[in-house]
Amino acid sequence: MSELETLIQLLARLPGLGPRSARRAALHLIKRRESLLEPLAAAMAKAAAAIRPCPLCGNLDTAAPCAVCRDPERDGRMICVVEDLADLWAIERSGAFRGRYHVLGGTLSALDGVGPEDLTIDRLIARAEPGQELILALNATVEGQTTAHYLADRLAGSGVRLSRLAQGVPIGGELDYLDDGTLRAALNARRAL
Ligand SMILES: [Zn+2]
C-alpha cells in the first residue's frame, strides 16, 4: 500500500471522518506540507511519547499524577466520577467544579460484557475515604444508572458520601420540547422557591 493510502486509511478511522472526508483531509495536509503536515506529524509524535493516563484519576497528562491531582488549590474532599475523559473536559470547561476527578473508563453493561473489572472501579473504591463526597456525574442512561447503583452498593457503610447530578429542565429549555422522562425527572426533583 502506498504512503498516501495508509494516511487516508488511518485518517478514516478518526471519529466523524469517513473515507471521503479522509481523502479530502489527506489532500489538504499534503498541499500544506510545511505549515500543517510536518507540524502535525511532530505534534502527534510528541503526544504519543509524552501523554499518559494519570495513575490516580485516569485524566491524560504529560506528568503523573496529573495537573488536577497535583493542584493544591483543589478541594480533595470531593471527587467527581465520570464515564470518560470527554465528560471530565466538559465539566472543566464549565468552570463549575474545583474538586478532583475519577475517570471510570466506561459503564457497566451486561449486554456489551463490561464488568467491574473492566473499569477503574476498584481503584476508585481504594482511593475514596470516609467523609469524602463522590459526585456521580454519569450519563442518564440505563448503563449509567446501573453503574451508579453498583457503586452505591460497594460503598455502603464505608462513610463515603454519594451524590449524583440533578436531572431536569435544561437552562434555556422550553417545557413543550422536553421528552416525557426529562419532564418526569424535573417534577420529581422540584425544589421550594
Ligand atoms: Zn489525576
PDB file of C-alpha atoms and ligand atoms in Angstrom:
ATOM      1  CA  MET A   1       0.000   0.000   0.000  1.00  0.00           C
ATOM      2  CA  SER A   2       1.268   3.488  -0.815  1.00  0.00           C
ATOM      3  CA  GLU A   3       2.072   6.017   1.945  1.00  0.00           C
ATOM      4  CA  LEU A   4      -0.846   8.099   0.757  1.00  0.00           C
ATOM      5  CA  GLU A   5      -3.273   5.168   1.002  1.00  0.00           C
ATOM      6  CA  THR A   6      -2.016   4.379   4.518  1.00  0.00           C
ATOM      7  CA  LEU A   7      -2.531   8.017   5.540  1.00  0.00           C
ATOM      8  CA  ILE A   8      -6.077   8.041   4.147  1.00  0.00           C
ATOM      9  CA  GLN A   9      -6.972   4.738   5.816  1.00  0.00           C
ATOM     10  CA  LEU A  10      -5.691   5.927   9.204  1.00  0.00           C
ATOM     11  CA  LEU A  11      -7.498   9.269   8.925  1.00  0.00           C
ATOM     12  CA  ALA A  12     -10.710   7.426   8.037  1.00  0.00           C
ATOM     13  CA  ARG A  13     -10.584   5.730  11.458  1.00  0.00           C
ATOM     14  CA  LEU A  14     -10.973   9.063  13.253  1.00  0.00           C
ATOM     15  CA  PRO A  15     -14.406   9.755  14.739  1.00  0.00           C
ATOM     16  CA  GLY A  16     -16.521  11.801  12.350  1.00  0.00           C
ATOM     17  CA  LEU A  17     -14.366  11.082   9.292  1.00  0.00           C
ATOM     18  CA  GLY A  18     -15.413   8.606   6.606  1.00  0.00           C
ATOM     19  CA  PRO A  19     -13.286   7.517   3.603  1.00  0.00           C
ATOM     20  CA  ARG A  20     -14.427  10.525   1.578  1.00  0.00           C
ATOM     21  CA  SER A  21     -13.568  13.198   4.142  1.00  0.00           C
ATOM     22  CA  ALA A  22     -10.348  11.294   4.977  1.00  0.00           C
ATOM     23  CA  ARG A  23      -9.267  11.657   1.331  1.00  0.00           C
ATOM     24  CA  ARG A  24     -10.082  15.347   1.447  1.00  0.00           C
ATOM     25  CA  ALA A  25      -8.160  15.775   4.733  1.00  0.00           C
ATOM     26  CA  ALA A  26      -5.125  13.900   3.336  1.00  0.00           C
ATOM     27  CA  LEU A  27      -5.068  16.110   0.248  1.00  0.00           C
ATOM     28  CA  HIS A  28      -5.372  19.211   2.434  1.00  0.00           C
ATOM     29  CA  LEU A  29      -2.438  18.044   4.579  1.00  0.00           C
ATOM     30  CA  ILE A  30      -0.208  17.247   1.622  1.00  0.00           C
ATOM     31  CA  LYS A  31      -0.854  20.596  -0.029  1.00  0.00           C
ATOM     32  CA  ARG A  32       0.204  22.299   3.220  1.00  0.00           C
ATOM     33  CA  ARG A  33       3.288  20.253   3.917  1.00  0.00           C
ATOM     34  CA  GLU A  34       5.296  22.890   5.792  1.00  0.00           C
ATOM     35  CA  SER A  35       2.507  24.787   7.514  1.00  0.00           C
ATOM     36  CA  LEU A  36       0.386  21.785   8.549  1.00  0.00           C
ATOM     37  CA  LEU A  37       1.531  18.250   7.683  1.00  0.00           C
ATOM     38  CA  GLU A  38       5.004  18.440   9.245  1.00  0.00           C
ATOM     39  CA  PRO A  39       3.984  20.344  12.434  1.00  0.00           C
ATOM     40  CA  LEU A  40       1.043  17.963  12.869  1.00  0.00           C
ATOM     41  CA  ALA A  41       3.262  14.891  12.478  1.00  0.00           C
ATOM     42  CA  ALA A  42       5.705  16.337  15.032  1.00  0.00           C
ATOM     43  CA  ALA A  43       2.898  17.208  17.485  1.00  0.00           C
ATOM     44  CA  MET A  44       1.448  13.691  17.177  1.00  0.00           C
ATOM     45  CA  ALA A  45       4.828  12.042  17.760  1.00  0.00           C
ATOM     46  CA  LYS A  46       5.372  14.226  20.841  1.00  0.00           C
ATOM     47  CA  ALA A  47       1.881  13.473  22.173  1.00  0.00           C
ATOM     48  CA  ALA A  48       2.321   9.738  21.614  1.00  0.00           C
ATOM     49  CA  ALA A  49       5.611   9.786  23.540  1.00  0.00           C
ATOM     50  CA  ALA A  50       4.595  12.094  26.407  1.00  0.00           C
ATOM     51  CA  ILE A  51       0.877  11.803  27.188  1.00  0.00           C
ATOM     52  CA  ARG A  52      -0.119   9.097  29.670  1.00  0.00           C
ATOM     53  CA  PRO A  53      -3.199   8.370  31.778  1.00  0.00           C
ATOM     54  CA  CYS A  54      -2.874   9.627  35.366  1.00  0.00           C
ATOM     55  CA  PRO A  55      -2.382   6.620  37.717  1.00  0.00           C
ATOM     56  CA  LEU A  56      -4.748   8.184  40.283  1.00  0.00           C
ATOM     57  CA  CYS A  57      -7.682   9.599  38.338  1.00  0.00           C
ATOM     58  CA  GLY A  58      -7.331   8.484  34.704  1.00  0.00           C
ATOM     59  CA  ASN A  59      -7.024  12.027  33.307  1.00  0.00           C
ATOM     60  CA  LEU A  60      -4.497  12.453  30.481  1.00  0.00           C
ATOM     61  CA  ASP A  61      -1.345  14.472  31.107  1.00  0.00           C
ATOM     62  CA  THR A  62       2.385  14.504  30.487  1.00  0.00           C
ATOM     63  CA  ALA A  63       3.012  14.337  34.247  1.00  0.00           C
ATOM     64  CA  ALA A  64       1.995  11.625  36.712  1.00  0.00           C
ATOM     65  CA  PRO A  65      -0.007  12.362  38.838  1.00  0.00           C
ATOM     66  CA  CYS A  66      -1.801  14.801  36.524  1.00  0.00           C
ATOM     67  CA  ALA A  67      -2.087  18.591  36.982  1.00  0.00           C
ATOM     68  CA  VAL A  68      -5.590  18.257  38.525  1.00  0.00           C
ATOM     69  CA  CYS A  69      -4.421  15.696  41.113  1.00  0.00           C
ATOM     70  CA  ARG A  70      -1.341  17.817  41.962  1.00  0.00           C
ATOM     71  CA  ASP A  71      -3.188  21.154  42.226  1.00  0.00           C
ATOM     72  CA  PRO A  72      -3.185  22.124  45.955  1.00  0.00           C
ATOM     73  CA  GLU A  73      -5.994  24.668  45.330  1.00  0.00           C
ATOM     74  CA  ARG A  74      -8.469  21.914  44.521  1.00  0.00           C
ATOM     75  CA  ASP A  75     -10.833  20.532  47.128  1.00  0.00           C
ATOM     76  CA  GLY A  76      -9.742  16.976  47.881  1.00  0.00           C
ATOM     77  CA  ARG A  77     -12.974  16.287  49.781  1.00  0.00           C
ATOM     78  CA  MET A  78     -14.907  15.992  46.519  1.00  0.00           C
ATOM     79  CA  ILE A  79     -14.313  13.504  43.701  1.00  0.00           C
ATOM     80  CA  CYS A  80     -16.392  13.845  40.553  1.00  0.00           C
ATOM     81  CA  VAL A  81     -16.823  10.398  38.960  1.00  0.00           C
ATOM     82  CA  VAL A  82     -17.220  10.427  35.158  1.00  0.00           C
ATOM     83  CA  GLU A  83     -17.529   7.779  32.476  1.00  0.00           C
ATOM     84  CA  ASP A  84     -14.803   9.074  30.223  1.00  0.00           C
ATOM     85  CA  LEU A  85     -12.351  11.850  29.611  1.00  0.00           C
ATOM     86  CA  ALA A  86     -14.678  13.877  27.382  1.00  0.00           C
ATOM     87  CA  ASP A  87     -17.014  14.239  30.395  1.00  0.00           C
ATOM     88  CA  LEU A  88     -14.125  15.432  32.585  1.00  0.00           C
ATOM     89  CA  TRP A  89     -13.208  18.028  29.957  1.00  0.00           C
ATOM     90  CA  ALA A  90     -16.849  19.156  29.685  1.00  0.00           C
ATOM     91  CA  ILE A  91     -17.062  19.746  33.458  1.00  0.00           C
ATOM     92  CA  GLU A  92     -13.677  21.518  33.466  1.00  0.00           C
ATOM     93  CA  ARG A  93     -14.866  23.801  30.633  1.00  0.00           C
ATOM     94  CA  SER A  94     -17.868  24.798  32.733  1.00  0.00           C
ATOM     95  CA  GLY A  95     -15.538  26.017  35.485  1.00  0.00           C
ATOM     96  CA  ALA A  96     -18.207  24.933  37.989  1.00  0.00           C
ATOM     97  CA  PHE A  97     -16.186  22.285  39.829  1.00  0.00           C
ATOM     98  CA  ARG A  98     -12.949  22.681  41.786  1.00  0.00           C
ATOM     99  CA  GLY A  99     -12.558  19.217  43.273  1.00  0.00           C
ATOM    100  CA  ARG A 100     -10.824  16.161  41.869  1.00  0.00           C
ATOM    101  CA  TYR A 101     -11.943  13.552  39.346  1.00  0.00           C
ATOM    102  CA  HIS A 102     -12.114   9.850  38.695  1.00  0.00           C
ATOM    103  CA  VAL A 103     -12.483   8.505  35.142  1.00  0.00           C
ATOM    104  CA  LEU A 104     -14.189   5.086  35.134  1.00  0.00           C
ATOM    105  CA  GLY A 105     -13.358   4.267  31.521  1.00  0.00           C
ATOM    106  CA  GLY A 106     -16.966   3.352  30.643  1.00  0.00           C
ATOM    107  CA  THR A 107     -20.055   1.984  32.340  1.00  0.00           C
ATOM    108  CA  LEU A 108     -21.186  -1.445  33.432  1.00  0.00           C
ATOM    109  CA  SER A 109     -23.082  -3.220  30.671  1.00  0.00           C
ATOM    110  CA  ALA A 110     -24.189  -6.843  30.782  1.00  0.00           C
ATOM    111  CA  LEU A 111     -25.161  -6.548  27.112  1.00  0.00           C
ATOM    112  CA  ASP A 112     -21.670  -5.484  25.987  1.00  0.00           C
ATOM    113  CA  GLY A 113     -19.926  -7.742  28.510  1.00  0.00           C
ATOM    114  CA  VAL A 114     -18.441  -4.856  30.530  1.00  0.00           C
ATOM    115  CA  GLY A 115     -17.944  -5.884  34.168  1.00  0.00           C
ATOM    116  CA  PRO A 116     -16.458  -4.026  37.175  1.00  0.00           C
ATOM    117  CA  GLU A 117     -13.009  -5.470  36.407  1.00  0.00           C
ATOM    118  CA  ASP A 118     -13.033  -3.724  33.012  1.00  0.00           C
ATOM    119  CA  LEU A 119     -13.419  -0.313  34.651  1.00  0.00           C
ATOM    120  CA  THR A 120     -11.339   1.557  37.254  1.00  0.00           C
ATOM    121  CA  ILE A 121     -13.915   0.816  39.972  1.00  0.00           C
ATOM    122  CA  ASP A 122     -11.511  -0.987  42.337  1.00  0.00           C
ATOM    123  CA  ARG A 123      -9.118   1.950  42.107  1.00  0.00           C
ATOM    124  CA  LEU A 124     -11.976   4.335  42.959  1.00  0.00           C
ATOM    125  CA  ILE A 125     -13.065   2.257  45.978  1.00  0.00           C
ATOM    126  CA  ALA A 126      -9.439   2.150  47.152  1.00  0.00           C
ATOM    127  CA  ARG A 127      -8.957   5.923  46.896  1.00  0.00           C
ATOM    128  CA  ALA A 128     -12.311   7.037  48.369  1.00  0.00           C
ATOM    129  CA  GLU A 129     -12.011   7.995  52.038  1.00  0.00           C
ATOM    130  CA  PRO A 130     -14.657   8.306  54.775  1.00  0.00           C
ATOM    131  CA  GLY A 131     -16.119  11.831  54.813  1.00  0.00           C
ATOM    132  CA  GLN A 132     -15.311  12.386  51.146  1.00  0.00           C
ATOM    133  CA  GLU A 133     -18.129  13.086  48.688  1.00  0.00           C
ATOM    134  CA  LEU A 134     -18.284  11.193  45.412  1.00  0.00           C
ATOM    135  CA  ILE A 135     -20.349  13.082  42.856  1.00  0.00           C
ATOM    136  CA  LEU A 136     -21.554  10.549  40.315  1.00  0.00           C
ATOM    137  CA  ALA A 137     -21.668  12.566  37.083  1.00  0.00           C
ATOM    138  CA  LEU A 138     -22.730   9.589  34.976  1.00  0.00           C
ATOM    139  CA  ASN A 139     -24.880   9.674  31.866  1.00  0.00           C
ATOM    140  CA  ALA A 140     -28.647   9.394  32.391  1.00  0.00           C
ATOM    141  CA  THR A 141     -28.695   6.050  30.556  1.00  0.00           C
ATOM    142  CA  VAL A 142     -29.570   2.557  31.822  1.00  0.00           C
ATOM    143  CA  GLU A 143     -25.838   1.714  31.954  1.00  0.00           C
ATOM    144  CA  GLY A 144     -25.004   4.959  33.783  1.00  0.00           C
ATOM    145  CA  GLN A 145     -27.675   4.311  36.401  1.00  0.00           C
ATOM    146  CA  THR A 146     -26.666   0.623  36.761  1.00  0.00           C
ATOM    147  CA  THR A 147     -23.106   1.763  37.426  1.00  0.00           C
ATOM    148  CA  ALA A 148     -24.310   4.327  39.998  1.00  0.00           C
ATOM    149  CA  HIS A 149     -26.294   1.638  41.866  1.00  0.00           C
ATOM    150  CA  TYR A 150     -23.335  -0.734  41.793  1.00  0.00           C
ATOM    151  CA  LEU A 151     -21.043   1.951  43.267  1.00  0.00           C
ATOM    152  CA  ALA A 152     -23.631   2.751  45.956  1.00  0.00           C
ATOM    153  CA  ASP A 153     -23.743  -0.962  46.899  1.00  0.00           C
ATOM    154  CA  ARG A 154     -19.968  -1.307  47.037  1.00  0.00           C
ATOM    155  CA  LEU A 155     -19.566   1.851  49.145  1.00  0.00           C
ATOM    156  CA  ALA A 156     -22.477   1.201  51.518  1.00  0.00           C
ATOM    157  CA  GLY A 157     -21.294   1.612  55.127  1.00  0.00           C
ATOM    158  CA  SER A 158     -17.880   2.986  54.074  1.00  0.00           C
ATOM    159  CA  GLY A 159     -18.567   6.508  55.340  1.00  0.00           C
ATOM    160  CA  VAL A 160     -18.127   7.872  51.787  1.00  0.00           C
ATOM    161  CA  ARG A 161     -20.986  10.201  50.800  1.00  0.00           C
ATOM    162  CA  LEU A 162     -22.525   9.706  47.376  1.00  0.00           C
ATOM    163  CA  SER A 163     -24.421  12.247  45.322  1.00  0.00           C
ATOM    164  CA  ARG A 164     -25.435  12.494  41.701  1.00  0.00           C
ATOM    165  CA  LEU A 165     -26.176  15.266  39.227  1.00  0.00           C
ATOM    166  CA  ALA A 166     -29.701  16.693  39.194  1.00  0.00           C
ATOM    167  CA  GLN A 167     -31.919  15.756  36.281  1.00  0.00           C
ATOM    168  CA  GLY A 168     -34.491  18.079  34.793  1.00  0.00           C
ATOM    169  CA  VAL A 169     -35.146  21.126  32.663  1.00  0.00           C
ATOM    170  CA  PRO A 170     -32.008  22.375  30.854  1.00  0.00           C
ATOM    171  CA  ILE A 171     -31.038  26.072  31.075  1.00  0.00           C
ATOM    172  CA  GLY A 172     -32.966  27.857  28.322  1.00  0.00           C
ATOM    173  CA  GLY A 173     -35.138  24.791  27.796  1.00  0.00           C
ATOM    174  CA  GLU A 174     -38.803  25.023  26.870  1.00  0.00           C
ATOM    175  CA  LEU A 175     -41.155  22.593  28.610  1.00  0.00           C
ATOM    176  CA  ASP A 176     -43.070  21.869  25.424  1.00  0.00           C
ATOM    177  CA  TYR A 177     -39.924  20.406  23.792  1.00  0.00           C
ATOM    178  CA  LEU A 178     -38.839  18.125  26.663  1.00  0.00           C
ATOM    179  CA  ASP A 179     -39.232  14.373  26.447  1.00  0.00           C
ATOM    180  CA  ASP A 180     -41.518  12.674  28.982  1.00  0.00           C
ATOM    181  CA  GLY A 181     -38.648  11.172  31.003  1.00  0.00           C
ATOM    182  CA  THR A 182     -36.930  14.540  31.491  1.00  0.00           C
ATOM    183  CA  LEU A 183     -40.175  16.226  32.433  1.00  0.00           C
ATOM    184  CA  ARG A 184     -40.966  13.477  34.960  1.00  0.00           C
ATOM    185  CA  ALA A 185     -37.458  13.732  36.475  1.00  0.00           C
ATOM    186  CA  ALA A 186     -37.806  17.536  36.706  1.00  0.00           C
ATOM    187  CA  LEU A 187     -41.137  17.245  38.505  1.00  0.00           C
ATOM    188  CA  ASN A 188     -39.780  14.656  40.933  1.00  0.00           C
ATOM    189  CA  ALA A 189     -36.720  16.810  41.675  1.00  0.00           C
ATOM    190  CA  ARG A 190     -38.721  20.045  42.192  1.00  0.00           C
ATOM    191  CA  ARG A 191     -37.462  22.494  44.798  1.00  0.00           C
ATOM    192  CA  ALA A 192     -39.146  25.026  47.069  1.00  0.00           C
ATOM    193  CA  LEU A 193     -38.872  28.611  45.798  1.00  0.00           C
TER     194      LEU A 193
HETATM  195 ZN    ZN B   1      -5.029  12.720  38.073  1.00  0.00          ZN
END
